Coordinates of C-alpha atoms and ligand atoms in Angstrom, one line a residue:
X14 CA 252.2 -71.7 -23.6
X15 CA 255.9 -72.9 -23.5
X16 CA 257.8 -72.3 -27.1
X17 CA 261.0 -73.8 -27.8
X18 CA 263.3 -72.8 -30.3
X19 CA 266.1 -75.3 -31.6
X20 CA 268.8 -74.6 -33.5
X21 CA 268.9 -75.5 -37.1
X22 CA 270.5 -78.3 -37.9
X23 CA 270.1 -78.3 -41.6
X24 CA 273.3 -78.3 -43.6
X25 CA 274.9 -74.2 -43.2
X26 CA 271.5 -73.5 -42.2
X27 CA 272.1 -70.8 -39.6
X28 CA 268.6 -68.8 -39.6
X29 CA 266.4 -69.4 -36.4
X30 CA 262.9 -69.5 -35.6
X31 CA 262.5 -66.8 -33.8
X32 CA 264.7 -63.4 -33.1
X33 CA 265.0 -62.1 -29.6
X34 CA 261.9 -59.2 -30.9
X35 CA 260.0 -62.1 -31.7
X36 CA 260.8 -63.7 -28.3
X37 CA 259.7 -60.6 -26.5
X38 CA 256.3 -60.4 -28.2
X39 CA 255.6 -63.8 -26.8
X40 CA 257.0 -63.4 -23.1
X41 CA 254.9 -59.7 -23.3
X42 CA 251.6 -61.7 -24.0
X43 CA 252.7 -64.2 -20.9
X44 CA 253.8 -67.1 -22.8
X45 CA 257.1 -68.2 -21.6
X46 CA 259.8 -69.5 -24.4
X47 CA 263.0 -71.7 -24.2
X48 CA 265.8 -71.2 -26.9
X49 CA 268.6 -73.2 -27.5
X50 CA 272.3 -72.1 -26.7
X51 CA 273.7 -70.5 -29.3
X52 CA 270.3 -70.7 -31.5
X53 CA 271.4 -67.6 -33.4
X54 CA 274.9 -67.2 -32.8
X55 CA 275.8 -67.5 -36.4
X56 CA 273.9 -64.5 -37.4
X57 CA 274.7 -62.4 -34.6
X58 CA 272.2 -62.9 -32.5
X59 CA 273.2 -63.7 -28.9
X60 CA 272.4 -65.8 -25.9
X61 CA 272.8 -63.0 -23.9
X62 CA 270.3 -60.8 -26.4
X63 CA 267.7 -63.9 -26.1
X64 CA 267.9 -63.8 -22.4
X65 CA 267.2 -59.4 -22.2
X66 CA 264.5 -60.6 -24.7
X67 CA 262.7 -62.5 -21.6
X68 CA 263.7 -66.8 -24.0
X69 CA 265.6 -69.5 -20.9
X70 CA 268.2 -70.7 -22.7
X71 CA 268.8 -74.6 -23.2
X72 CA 271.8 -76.9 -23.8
X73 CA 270.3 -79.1 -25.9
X74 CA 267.5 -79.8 -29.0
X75 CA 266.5 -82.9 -26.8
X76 CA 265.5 -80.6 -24.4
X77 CA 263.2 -77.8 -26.5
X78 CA 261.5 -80.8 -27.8
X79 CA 260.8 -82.4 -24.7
X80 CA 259.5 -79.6 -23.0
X81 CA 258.0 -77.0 -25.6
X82 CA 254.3 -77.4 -26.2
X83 CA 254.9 -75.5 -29.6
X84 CA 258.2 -75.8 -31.2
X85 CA 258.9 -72.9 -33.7
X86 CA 261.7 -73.8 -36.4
X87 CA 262.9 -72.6 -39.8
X88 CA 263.6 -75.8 -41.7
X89 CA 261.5 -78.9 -42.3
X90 CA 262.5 -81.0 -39.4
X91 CA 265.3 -83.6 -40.0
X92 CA 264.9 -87.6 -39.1
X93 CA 266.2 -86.7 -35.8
X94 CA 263.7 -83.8 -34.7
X95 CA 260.9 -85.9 -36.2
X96 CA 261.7 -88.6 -34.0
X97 CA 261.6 -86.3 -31.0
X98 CA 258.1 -84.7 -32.2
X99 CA 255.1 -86.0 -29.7
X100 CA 251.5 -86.9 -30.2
X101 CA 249.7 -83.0 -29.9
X102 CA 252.6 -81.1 -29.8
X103 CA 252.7 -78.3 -32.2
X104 CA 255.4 -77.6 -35.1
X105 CA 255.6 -74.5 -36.7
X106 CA 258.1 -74.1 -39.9
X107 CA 258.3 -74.9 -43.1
X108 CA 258.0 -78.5 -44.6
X109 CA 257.5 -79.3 -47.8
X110 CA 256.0 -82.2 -47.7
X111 CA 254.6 -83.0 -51.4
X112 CA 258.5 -84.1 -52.7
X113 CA 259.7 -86.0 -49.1
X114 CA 257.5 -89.3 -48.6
X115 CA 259.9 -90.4 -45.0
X116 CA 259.6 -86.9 -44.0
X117 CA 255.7 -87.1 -44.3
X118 CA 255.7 -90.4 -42.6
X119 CA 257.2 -89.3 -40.2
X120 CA 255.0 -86.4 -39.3
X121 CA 252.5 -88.2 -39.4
X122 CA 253.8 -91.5 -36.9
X123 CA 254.6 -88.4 -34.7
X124 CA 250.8 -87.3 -33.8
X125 CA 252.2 -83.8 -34.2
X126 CA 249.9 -80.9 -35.0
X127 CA 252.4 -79.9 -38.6
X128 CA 251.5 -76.0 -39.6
X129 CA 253.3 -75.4 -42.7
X130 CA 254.5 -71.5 -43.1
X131 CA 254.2 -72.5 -46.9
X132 CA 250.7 -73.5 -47.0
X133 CA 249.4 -70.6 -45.0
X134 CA 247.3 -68.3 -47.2
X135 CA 246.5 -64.7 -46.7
X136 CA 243.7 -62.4 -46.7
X137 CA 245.0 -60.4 -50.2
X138 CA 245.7 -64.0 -52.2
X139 CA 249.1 -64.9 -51.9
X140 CA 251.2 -67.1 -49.4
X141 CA 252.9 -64.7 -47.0
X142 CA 254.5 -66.7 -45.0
X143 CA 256.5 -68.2 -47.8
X144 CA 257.1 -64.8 -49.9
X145 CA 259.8 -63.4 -48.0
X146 CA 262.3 -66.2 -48.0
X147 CA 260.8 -66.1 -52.5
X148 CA 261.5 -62.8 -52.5
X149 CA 265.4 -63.5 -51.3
X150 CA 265.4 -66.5 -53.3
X151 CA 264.4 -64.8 -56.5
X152 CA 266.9 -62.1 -55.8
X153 CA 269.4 -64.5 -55.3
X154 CA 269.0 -66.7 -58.2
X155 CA 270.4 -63.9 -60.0
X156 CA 273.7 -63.3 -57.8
X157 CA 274.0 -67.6 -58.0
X158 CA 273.5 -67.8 -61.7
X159 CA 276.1 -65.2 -62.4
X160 CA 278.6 -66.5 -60.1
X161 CA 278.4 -70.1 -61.4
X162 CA 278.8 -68.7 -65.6
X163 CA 282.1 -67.7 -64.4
X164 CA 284.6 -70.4 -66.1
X165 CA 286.2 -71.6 -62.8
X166 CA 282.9 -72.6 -61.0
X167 CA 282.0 -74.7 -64.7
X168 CA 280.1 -71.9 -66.5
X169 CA 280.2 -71.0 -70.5
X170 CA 282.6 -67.5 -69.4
X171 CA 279.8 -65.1 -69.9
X172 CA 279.8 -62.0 -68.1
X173 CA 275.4 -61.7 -67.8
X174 CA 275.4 -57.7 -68.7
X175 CA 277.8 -58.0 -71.5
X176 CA 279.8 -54.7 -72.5
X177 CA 279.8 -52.2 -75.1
X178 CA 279.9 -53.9 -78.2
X179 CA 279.2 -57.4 -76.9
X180 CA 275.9 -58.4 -76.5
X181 CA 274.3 -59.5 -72.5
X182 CA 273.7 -62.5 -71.3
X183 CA 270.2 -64.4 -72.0
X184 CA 268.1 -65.3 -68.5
X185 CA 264.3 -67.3 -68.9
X186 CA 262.8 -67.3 -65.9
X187 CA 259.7 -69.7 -65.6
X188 CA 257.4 -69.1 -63.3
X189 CA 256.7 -64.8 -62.6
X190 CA 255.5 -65.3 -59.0
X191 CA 257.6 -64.0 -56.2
X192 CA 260.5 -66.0 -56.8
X193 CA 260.3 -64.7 -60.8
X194 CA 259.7 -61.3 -60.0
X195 CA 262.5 -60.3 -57.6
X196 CA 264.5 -62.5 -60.2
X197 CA 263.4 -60.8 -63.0
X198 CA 264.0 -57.6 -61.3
X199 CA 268.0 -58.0 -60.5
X200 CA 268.2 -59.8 -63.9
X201 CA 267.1 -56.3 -65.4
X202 CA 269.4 -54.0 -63.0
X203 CA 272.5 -56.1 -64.5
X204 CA 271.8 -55.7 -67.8
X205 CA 271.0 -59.2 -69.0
X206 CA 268.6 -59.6 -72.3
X207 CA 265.4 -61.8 -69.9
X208 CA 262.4 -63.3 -71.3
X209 CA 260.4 -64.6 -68.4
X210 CA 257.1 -67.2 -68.5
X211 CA 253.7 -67.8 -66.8
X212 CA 250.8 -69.1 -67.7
X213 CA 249.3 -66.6 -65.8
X214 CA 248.8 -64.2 -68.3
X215 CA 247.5 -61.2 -65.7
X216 CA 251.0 -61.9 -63.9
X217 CA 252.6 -61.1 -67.7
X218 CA 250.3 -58.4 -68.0
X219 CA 251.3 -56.1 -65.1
X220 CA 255.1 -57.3 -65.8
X221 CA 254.7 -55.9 -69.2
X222 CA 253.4 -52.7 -67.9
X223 CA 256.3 -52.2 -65.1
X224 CA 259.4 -53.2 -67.9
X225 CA 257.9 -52.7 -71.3
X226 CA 260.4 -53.3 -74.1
X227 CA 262.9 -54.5 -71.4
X228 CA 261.6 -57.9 -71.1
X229 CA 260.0 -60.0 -73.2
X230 CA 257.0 -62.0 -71.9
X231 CA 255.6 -65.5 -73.3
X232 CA 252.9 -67.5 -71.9
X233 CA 254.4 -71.0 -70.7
X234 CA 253.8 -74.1 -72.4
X235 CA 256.0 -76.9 -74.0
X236 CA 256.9 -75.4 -77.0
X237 CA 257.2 -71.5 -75.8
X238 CA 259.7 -73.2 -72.7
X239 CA 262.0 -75.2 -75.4
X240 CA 262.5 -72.5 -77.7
X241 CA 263.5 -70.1 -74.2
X242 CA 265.6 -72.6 -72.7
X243 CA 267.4 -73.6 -75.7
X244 CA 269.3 -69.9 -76.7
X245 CA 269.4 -69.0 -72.5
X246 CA 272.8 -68.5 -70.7
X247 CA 270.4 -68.9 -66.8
X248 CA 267.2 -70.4 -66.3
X249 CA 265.5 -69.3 -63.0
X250 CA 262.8 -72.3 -62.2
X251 CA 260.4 -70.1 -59.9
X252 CA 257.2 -72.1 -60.7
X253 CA 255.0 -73.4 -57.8
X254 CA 251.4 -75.4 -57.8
X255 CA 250.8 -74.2 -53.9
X256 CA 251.8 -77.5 -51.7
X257 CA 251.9 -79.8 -54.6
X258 CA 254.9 -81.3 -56.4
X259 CA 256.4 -78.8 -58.8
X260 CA 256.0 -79.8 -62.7
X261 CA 259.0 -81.1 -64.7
X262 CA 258.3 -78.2 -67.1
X263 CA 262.1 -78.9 -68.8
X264 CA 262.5 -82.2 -69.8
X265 CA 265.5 -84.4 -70.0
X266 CA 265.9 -83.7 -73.9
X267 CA 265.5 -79.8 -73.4
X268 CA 268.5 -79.5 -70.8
X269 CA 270.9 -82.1 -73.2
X270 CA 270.2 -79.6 -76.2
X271 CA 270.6 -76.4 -74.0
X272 CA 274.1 -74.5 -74.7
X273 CA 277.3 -76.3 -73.1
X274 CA 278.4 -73.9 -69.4
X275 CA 274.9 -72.5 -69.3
X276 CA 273.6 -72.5 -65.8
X277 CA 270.0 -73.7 -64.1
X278 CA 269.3 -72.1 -60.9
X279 CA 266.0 -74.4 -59.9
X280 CA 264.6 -72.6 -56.7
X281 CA 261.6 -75.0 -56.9
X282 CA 263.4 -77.4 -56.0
X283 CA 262.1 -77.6 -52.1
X284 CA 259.2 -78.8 -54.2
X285 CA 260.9 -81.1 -56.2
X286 CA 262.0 -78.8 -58.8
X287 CA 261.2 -78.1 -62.3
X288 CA 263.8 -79.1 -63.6
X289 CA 263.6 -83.2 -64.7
X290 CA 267.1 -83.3 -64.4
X291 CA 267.2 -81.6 -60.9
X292 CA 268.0 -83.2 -57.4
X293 CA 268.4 -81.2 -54.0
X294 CA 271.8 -79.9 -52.9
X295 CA 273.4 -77.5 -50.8
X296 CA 275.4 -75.0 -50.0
X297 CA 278.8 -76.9 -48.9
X298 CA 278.1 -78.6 -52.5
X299 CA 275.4 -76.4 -54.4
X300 CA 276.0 -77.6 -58.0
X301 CA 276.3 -80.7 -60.2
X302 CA 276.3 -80.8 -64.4
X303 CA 274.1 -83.0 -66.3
X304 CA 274.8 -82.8 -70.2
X305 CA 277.1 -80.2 -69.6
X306 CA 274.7 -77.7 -67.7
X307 CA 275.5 -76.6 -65.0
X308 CA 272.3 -77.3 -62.1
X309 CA 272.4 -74.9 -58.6
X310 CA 269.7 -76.4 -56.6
X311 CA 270.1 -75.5 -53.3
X312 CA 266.7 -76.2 -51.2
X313 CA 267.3 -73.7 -48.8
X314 CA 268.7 -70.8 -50.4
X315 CA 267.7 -67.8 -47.8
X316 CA 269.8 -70.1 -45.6
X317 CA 273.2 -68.0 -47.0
X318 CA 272.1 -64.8 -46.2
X319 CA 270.6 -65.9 -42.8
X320 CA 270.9 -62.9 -41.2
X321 CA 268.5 -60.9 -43.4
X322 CA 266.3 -63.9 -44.0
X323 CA 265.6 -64.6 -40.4
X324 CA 264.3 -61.2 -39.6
X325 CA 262.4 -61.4 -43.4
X326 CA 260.4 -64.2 -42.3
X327 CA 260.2 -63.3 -38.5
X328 CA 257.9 -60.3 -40.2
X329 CA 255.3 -62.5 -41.7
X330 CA 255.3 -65.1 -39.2
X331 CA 255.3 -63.9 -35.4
X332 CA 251.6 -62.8 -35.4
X333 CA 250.2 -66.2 -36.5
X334 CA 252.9 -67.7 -33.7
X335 CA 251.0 -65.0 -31.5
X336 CA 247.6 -66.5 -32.1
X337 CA 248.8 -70.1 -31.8
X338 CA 250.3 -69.2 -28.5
X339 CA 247.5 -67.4 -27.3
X340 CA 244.4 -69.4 -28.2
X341 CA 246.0 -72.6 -28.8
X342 CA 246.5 -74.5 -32.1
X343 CA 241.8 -75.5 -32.3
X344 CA 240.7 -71.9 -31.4
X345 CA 244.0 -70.0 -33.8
X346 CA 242.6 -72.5 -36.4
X347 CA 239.0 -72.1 -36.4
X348 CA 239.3 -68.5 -36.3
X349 CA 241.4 -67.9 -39.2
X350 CA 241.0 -69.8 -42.5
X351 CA 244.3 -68.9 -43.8
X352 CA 246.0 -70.1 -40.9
X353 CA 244.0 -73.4 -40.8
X354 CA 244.8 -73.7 -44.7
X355 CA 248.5 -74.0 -43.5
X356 CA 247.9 -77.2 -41.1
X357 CA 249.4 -80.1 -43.3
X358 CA 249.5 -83.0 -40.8
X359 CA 247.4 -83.3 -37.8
X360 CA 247.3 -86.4 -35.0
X361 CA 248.2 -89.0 -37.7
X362 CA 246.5 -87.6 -40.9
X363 CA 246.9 -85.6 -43.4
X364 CA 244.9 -82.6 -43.5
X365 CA 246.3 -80.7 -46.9
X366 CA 245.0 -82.2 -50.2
X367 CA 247.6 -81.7 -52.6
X368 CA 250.0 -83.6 -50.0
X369 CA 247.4 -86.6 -49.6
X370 CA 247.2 -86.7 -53.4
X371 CA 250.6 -86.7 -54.2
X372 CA 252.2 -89.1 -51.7
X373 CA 248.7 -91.7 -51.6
X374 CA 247.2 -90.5 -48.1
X375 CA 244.3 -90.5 -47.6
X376 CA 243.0 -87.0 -47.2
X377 CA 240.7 -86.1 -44.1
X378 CA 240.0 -82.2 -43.7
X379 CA 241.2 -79.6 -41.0
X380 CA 237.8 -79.0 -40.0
X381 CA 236.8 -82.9 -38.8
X382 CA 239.6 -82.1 -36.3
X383 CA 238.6 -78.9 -35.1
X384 CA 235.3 -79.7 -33.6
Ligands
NAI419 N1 265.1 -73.1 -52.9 C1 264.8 -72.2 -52.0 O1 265.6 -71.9 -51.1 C2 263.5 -71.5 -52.0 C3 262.5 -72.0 -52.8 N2 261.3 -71.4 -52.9 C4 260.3 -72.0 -53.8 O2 260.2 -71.3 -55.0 C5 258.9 -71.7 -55.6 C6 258.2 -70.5 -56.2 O3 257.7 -69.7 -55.0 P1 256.9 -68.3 -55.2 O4 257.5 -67.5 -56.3 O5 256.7 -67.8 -53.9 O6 255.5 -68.9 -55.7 P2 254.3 -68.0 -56.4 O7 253.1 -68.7 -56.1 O8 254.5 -66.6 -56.0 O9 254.7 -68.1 -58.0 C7 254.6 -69.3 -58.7 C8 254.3 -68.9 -60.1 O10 254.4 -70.1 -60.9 C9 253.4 -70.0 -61.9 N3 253.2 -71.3 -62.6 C10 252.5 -72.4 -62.2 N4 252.5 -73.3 -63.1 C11 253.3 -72.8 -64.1 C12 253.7 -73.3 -65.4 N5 253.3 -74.6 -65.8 N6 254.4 -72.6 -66.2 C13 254.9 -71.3 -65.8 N7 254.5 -70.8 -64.6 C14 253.7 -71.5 -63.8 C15 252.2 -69.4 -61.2 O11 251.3 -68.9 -62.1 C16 252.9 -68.4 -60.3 O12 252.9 -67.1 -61.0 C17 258.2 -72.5 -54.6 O13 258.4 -73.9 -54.8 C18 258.9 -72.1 -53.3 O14 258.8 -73.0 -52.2 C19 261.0 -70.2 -52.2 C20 262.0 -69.7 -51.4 C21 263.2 -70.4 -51.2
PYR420 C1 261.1 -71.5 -48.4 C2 262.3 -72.3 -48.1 O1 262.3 -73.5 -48.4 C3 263.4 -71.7 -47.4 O2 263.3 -70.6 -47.1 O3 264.4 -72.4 -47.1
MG421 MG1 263.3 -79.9 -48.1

């Protein structure tokens, strides 16, 4: 098979699909791959590395998508790369589809064969595909909420550990998935006072037994979140319904009673966030206050610290990218359930039922398009 690896266009977006290891596991197996020039330049990785690692380098994105029978990508595509998608040609990145109705349309107008890495299930529960760049999220959050409670970047002036004989900072983190435990872990290393929420109470459970008095766990609902948000200096949004559009589990009314300079990190918000006052930003202009809060929602976080997050997610997705290559996107799909759980949109419908419901397709399953 031919694979093609554009740069990402995405704004500061400099991880890439795949690293030069990556490319080499592809060319061993006989597969032949096309990067673009300068593909990972921004993190170090070079043409010249690409090219020992077996890839062709190509001048342009018009070019990858023209050729490549699968294209391999970090970032949901942008208008541009959907336009250049083809009937059967397959895409391989994340997408979020549930929140972004053109980008959906789009997908599907293409014919494309859409895998989502954030849809893809795996054998021990989970989503691994998506838990690495949640895992550097969550840790993240942390590092973003602090920086952004300093008094020049609009914050209250509060200093999250506190020091001897002034009290810590206050952090509610909703959601104790992956994003809420790699959150909740740097939020204890610094010192902060953290009360963390799920209504997953097994999540709560092992939490409890890790931290014990460190933390304080509640299970989420409306009343338990209010009471949280309303006396926190951070709140880490880290919930997530798998593929669906995230809940608005702070309201309007919550954020304009929350304290004046406290900060929201929503790291949902590639699913629409969970925050009702959130909207997607970015890194050349990450926050925006409502009320007086002060919101960070970048929808592309791991994008900052692309170095580390492009060899994170290369981990946990170079063997499905393997099987894809090898068997082709039918066979790769009918032999493995969690990576057929992760095809979204497929020759002009959509094949993931949380999407359909949420944005009014129609949903027609994987299967009636694998036999
Ligand atoms: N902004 C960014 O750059 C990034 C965003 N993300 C996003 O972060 C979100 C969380 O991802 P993960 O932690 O990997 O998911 P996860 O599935 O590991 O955890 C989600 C947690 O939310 C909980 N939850 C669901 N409904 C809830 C409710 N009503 N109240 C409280 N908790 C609730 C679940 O029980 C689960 O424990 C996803 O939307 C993901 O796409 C992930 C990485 C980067
Ligand atoms: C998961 C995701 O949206 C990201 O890594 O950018
Ligand atoms: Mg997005």
């Amino acid at each position: 098979m031919l694979i093609g690896v554009p740069k990402e266009i995405k704004n500061n977006e400099f991880r890439v699909g795949l690293t030069p290891p990556s490319v080499h596991e592809l060319v061993a197996r006989g597969h032949r791959v096309i990067v673009q020039t300068g593909a990972g330049a921004g993190i170090g990785l070079t043409d010249e590395q690409y090219t020992a690692a077996g890839a062709t380098l190509v001048p342009s994105a018009q070019e990858i998508f023209a050729q490549a029978d699968m294209v391999v990508k970090v970032k949901e595509p942008q208008p541009q790369e959907c336009a250049m998608l083809r009937p059967g040609q397959i895409l391989y990145t994340y997408l979020h589809l549930a929140p972004d109705p053109e980008q959906t349309a789009a997908l599907v107008k293409s014919g494309a064969v859409c895998i989502a890495y954030e849809t893809i299930t795996g054998p021990g529960g989970g989503l691994p595909l998506l838990a690495p760049m949640s895992e550097v999220a969550g840790r993240m959050s942390i590092q973003a909420g602090a920086s952004h409670l300093e008094k020049s970047k609009g914050g209250a002036g509060i200093l999250l550990g506190g020091v001897p004989g002034v009290a810590a900072g206050h952090i509610v983190i909703i959601g104790a998935g992956v994003v809420g435990t790699n959150a909740l872990q740097m939020a204890v290393g610094i010192g902060a006072r953290v009360t963390v929420l799920d209504k997953n109470v097994d999540r709560l459970r092992q939490l409890d037994l890790v931290y014990g008095n460190r933390i304080s766990t509640l299970y989420s609902n409306a009343h338990a979140i209010e009471e949280a948000v309303l006396s926190a200096d951070l709140v880490i949004g880290g919930v997530l319904v798998p593929g669906a559009a995230a809940p608005k589990l702070v309201t309007r009314d919550m954020v304009s009673k929350m304290k004046k300079g406290a900060v929201i990190v929503d790291v949902a918000i590639d699913q629409g966030g969970c925050f009702a006052t959130s909207h997607p930003t970015t890194h050349a202009d990450p926050t925006f206050v409502v009320d007086g809060v002060v919101h960070y929602c970048v929808a592309n976080m791991p994008g900052a610290v692309a170095r580390t997050s492009t060899f994170a997610l290369n981990n946990a997705t170079i063997a499905h990218a393997v099987a894809l290559a090898n068997k082709g996107w039918r066979q790769a799909l009918r032999d493995d359930v969690h990576l057929k759980n992760g095809l979204n949109v497929c020759e002009g419908k959509v094949t993931y039922a949380a999407v359909a419901k949420d944005l009014g397709y129609d949903y027609v399953p994987a299967d009636t398009l694998l036999a």
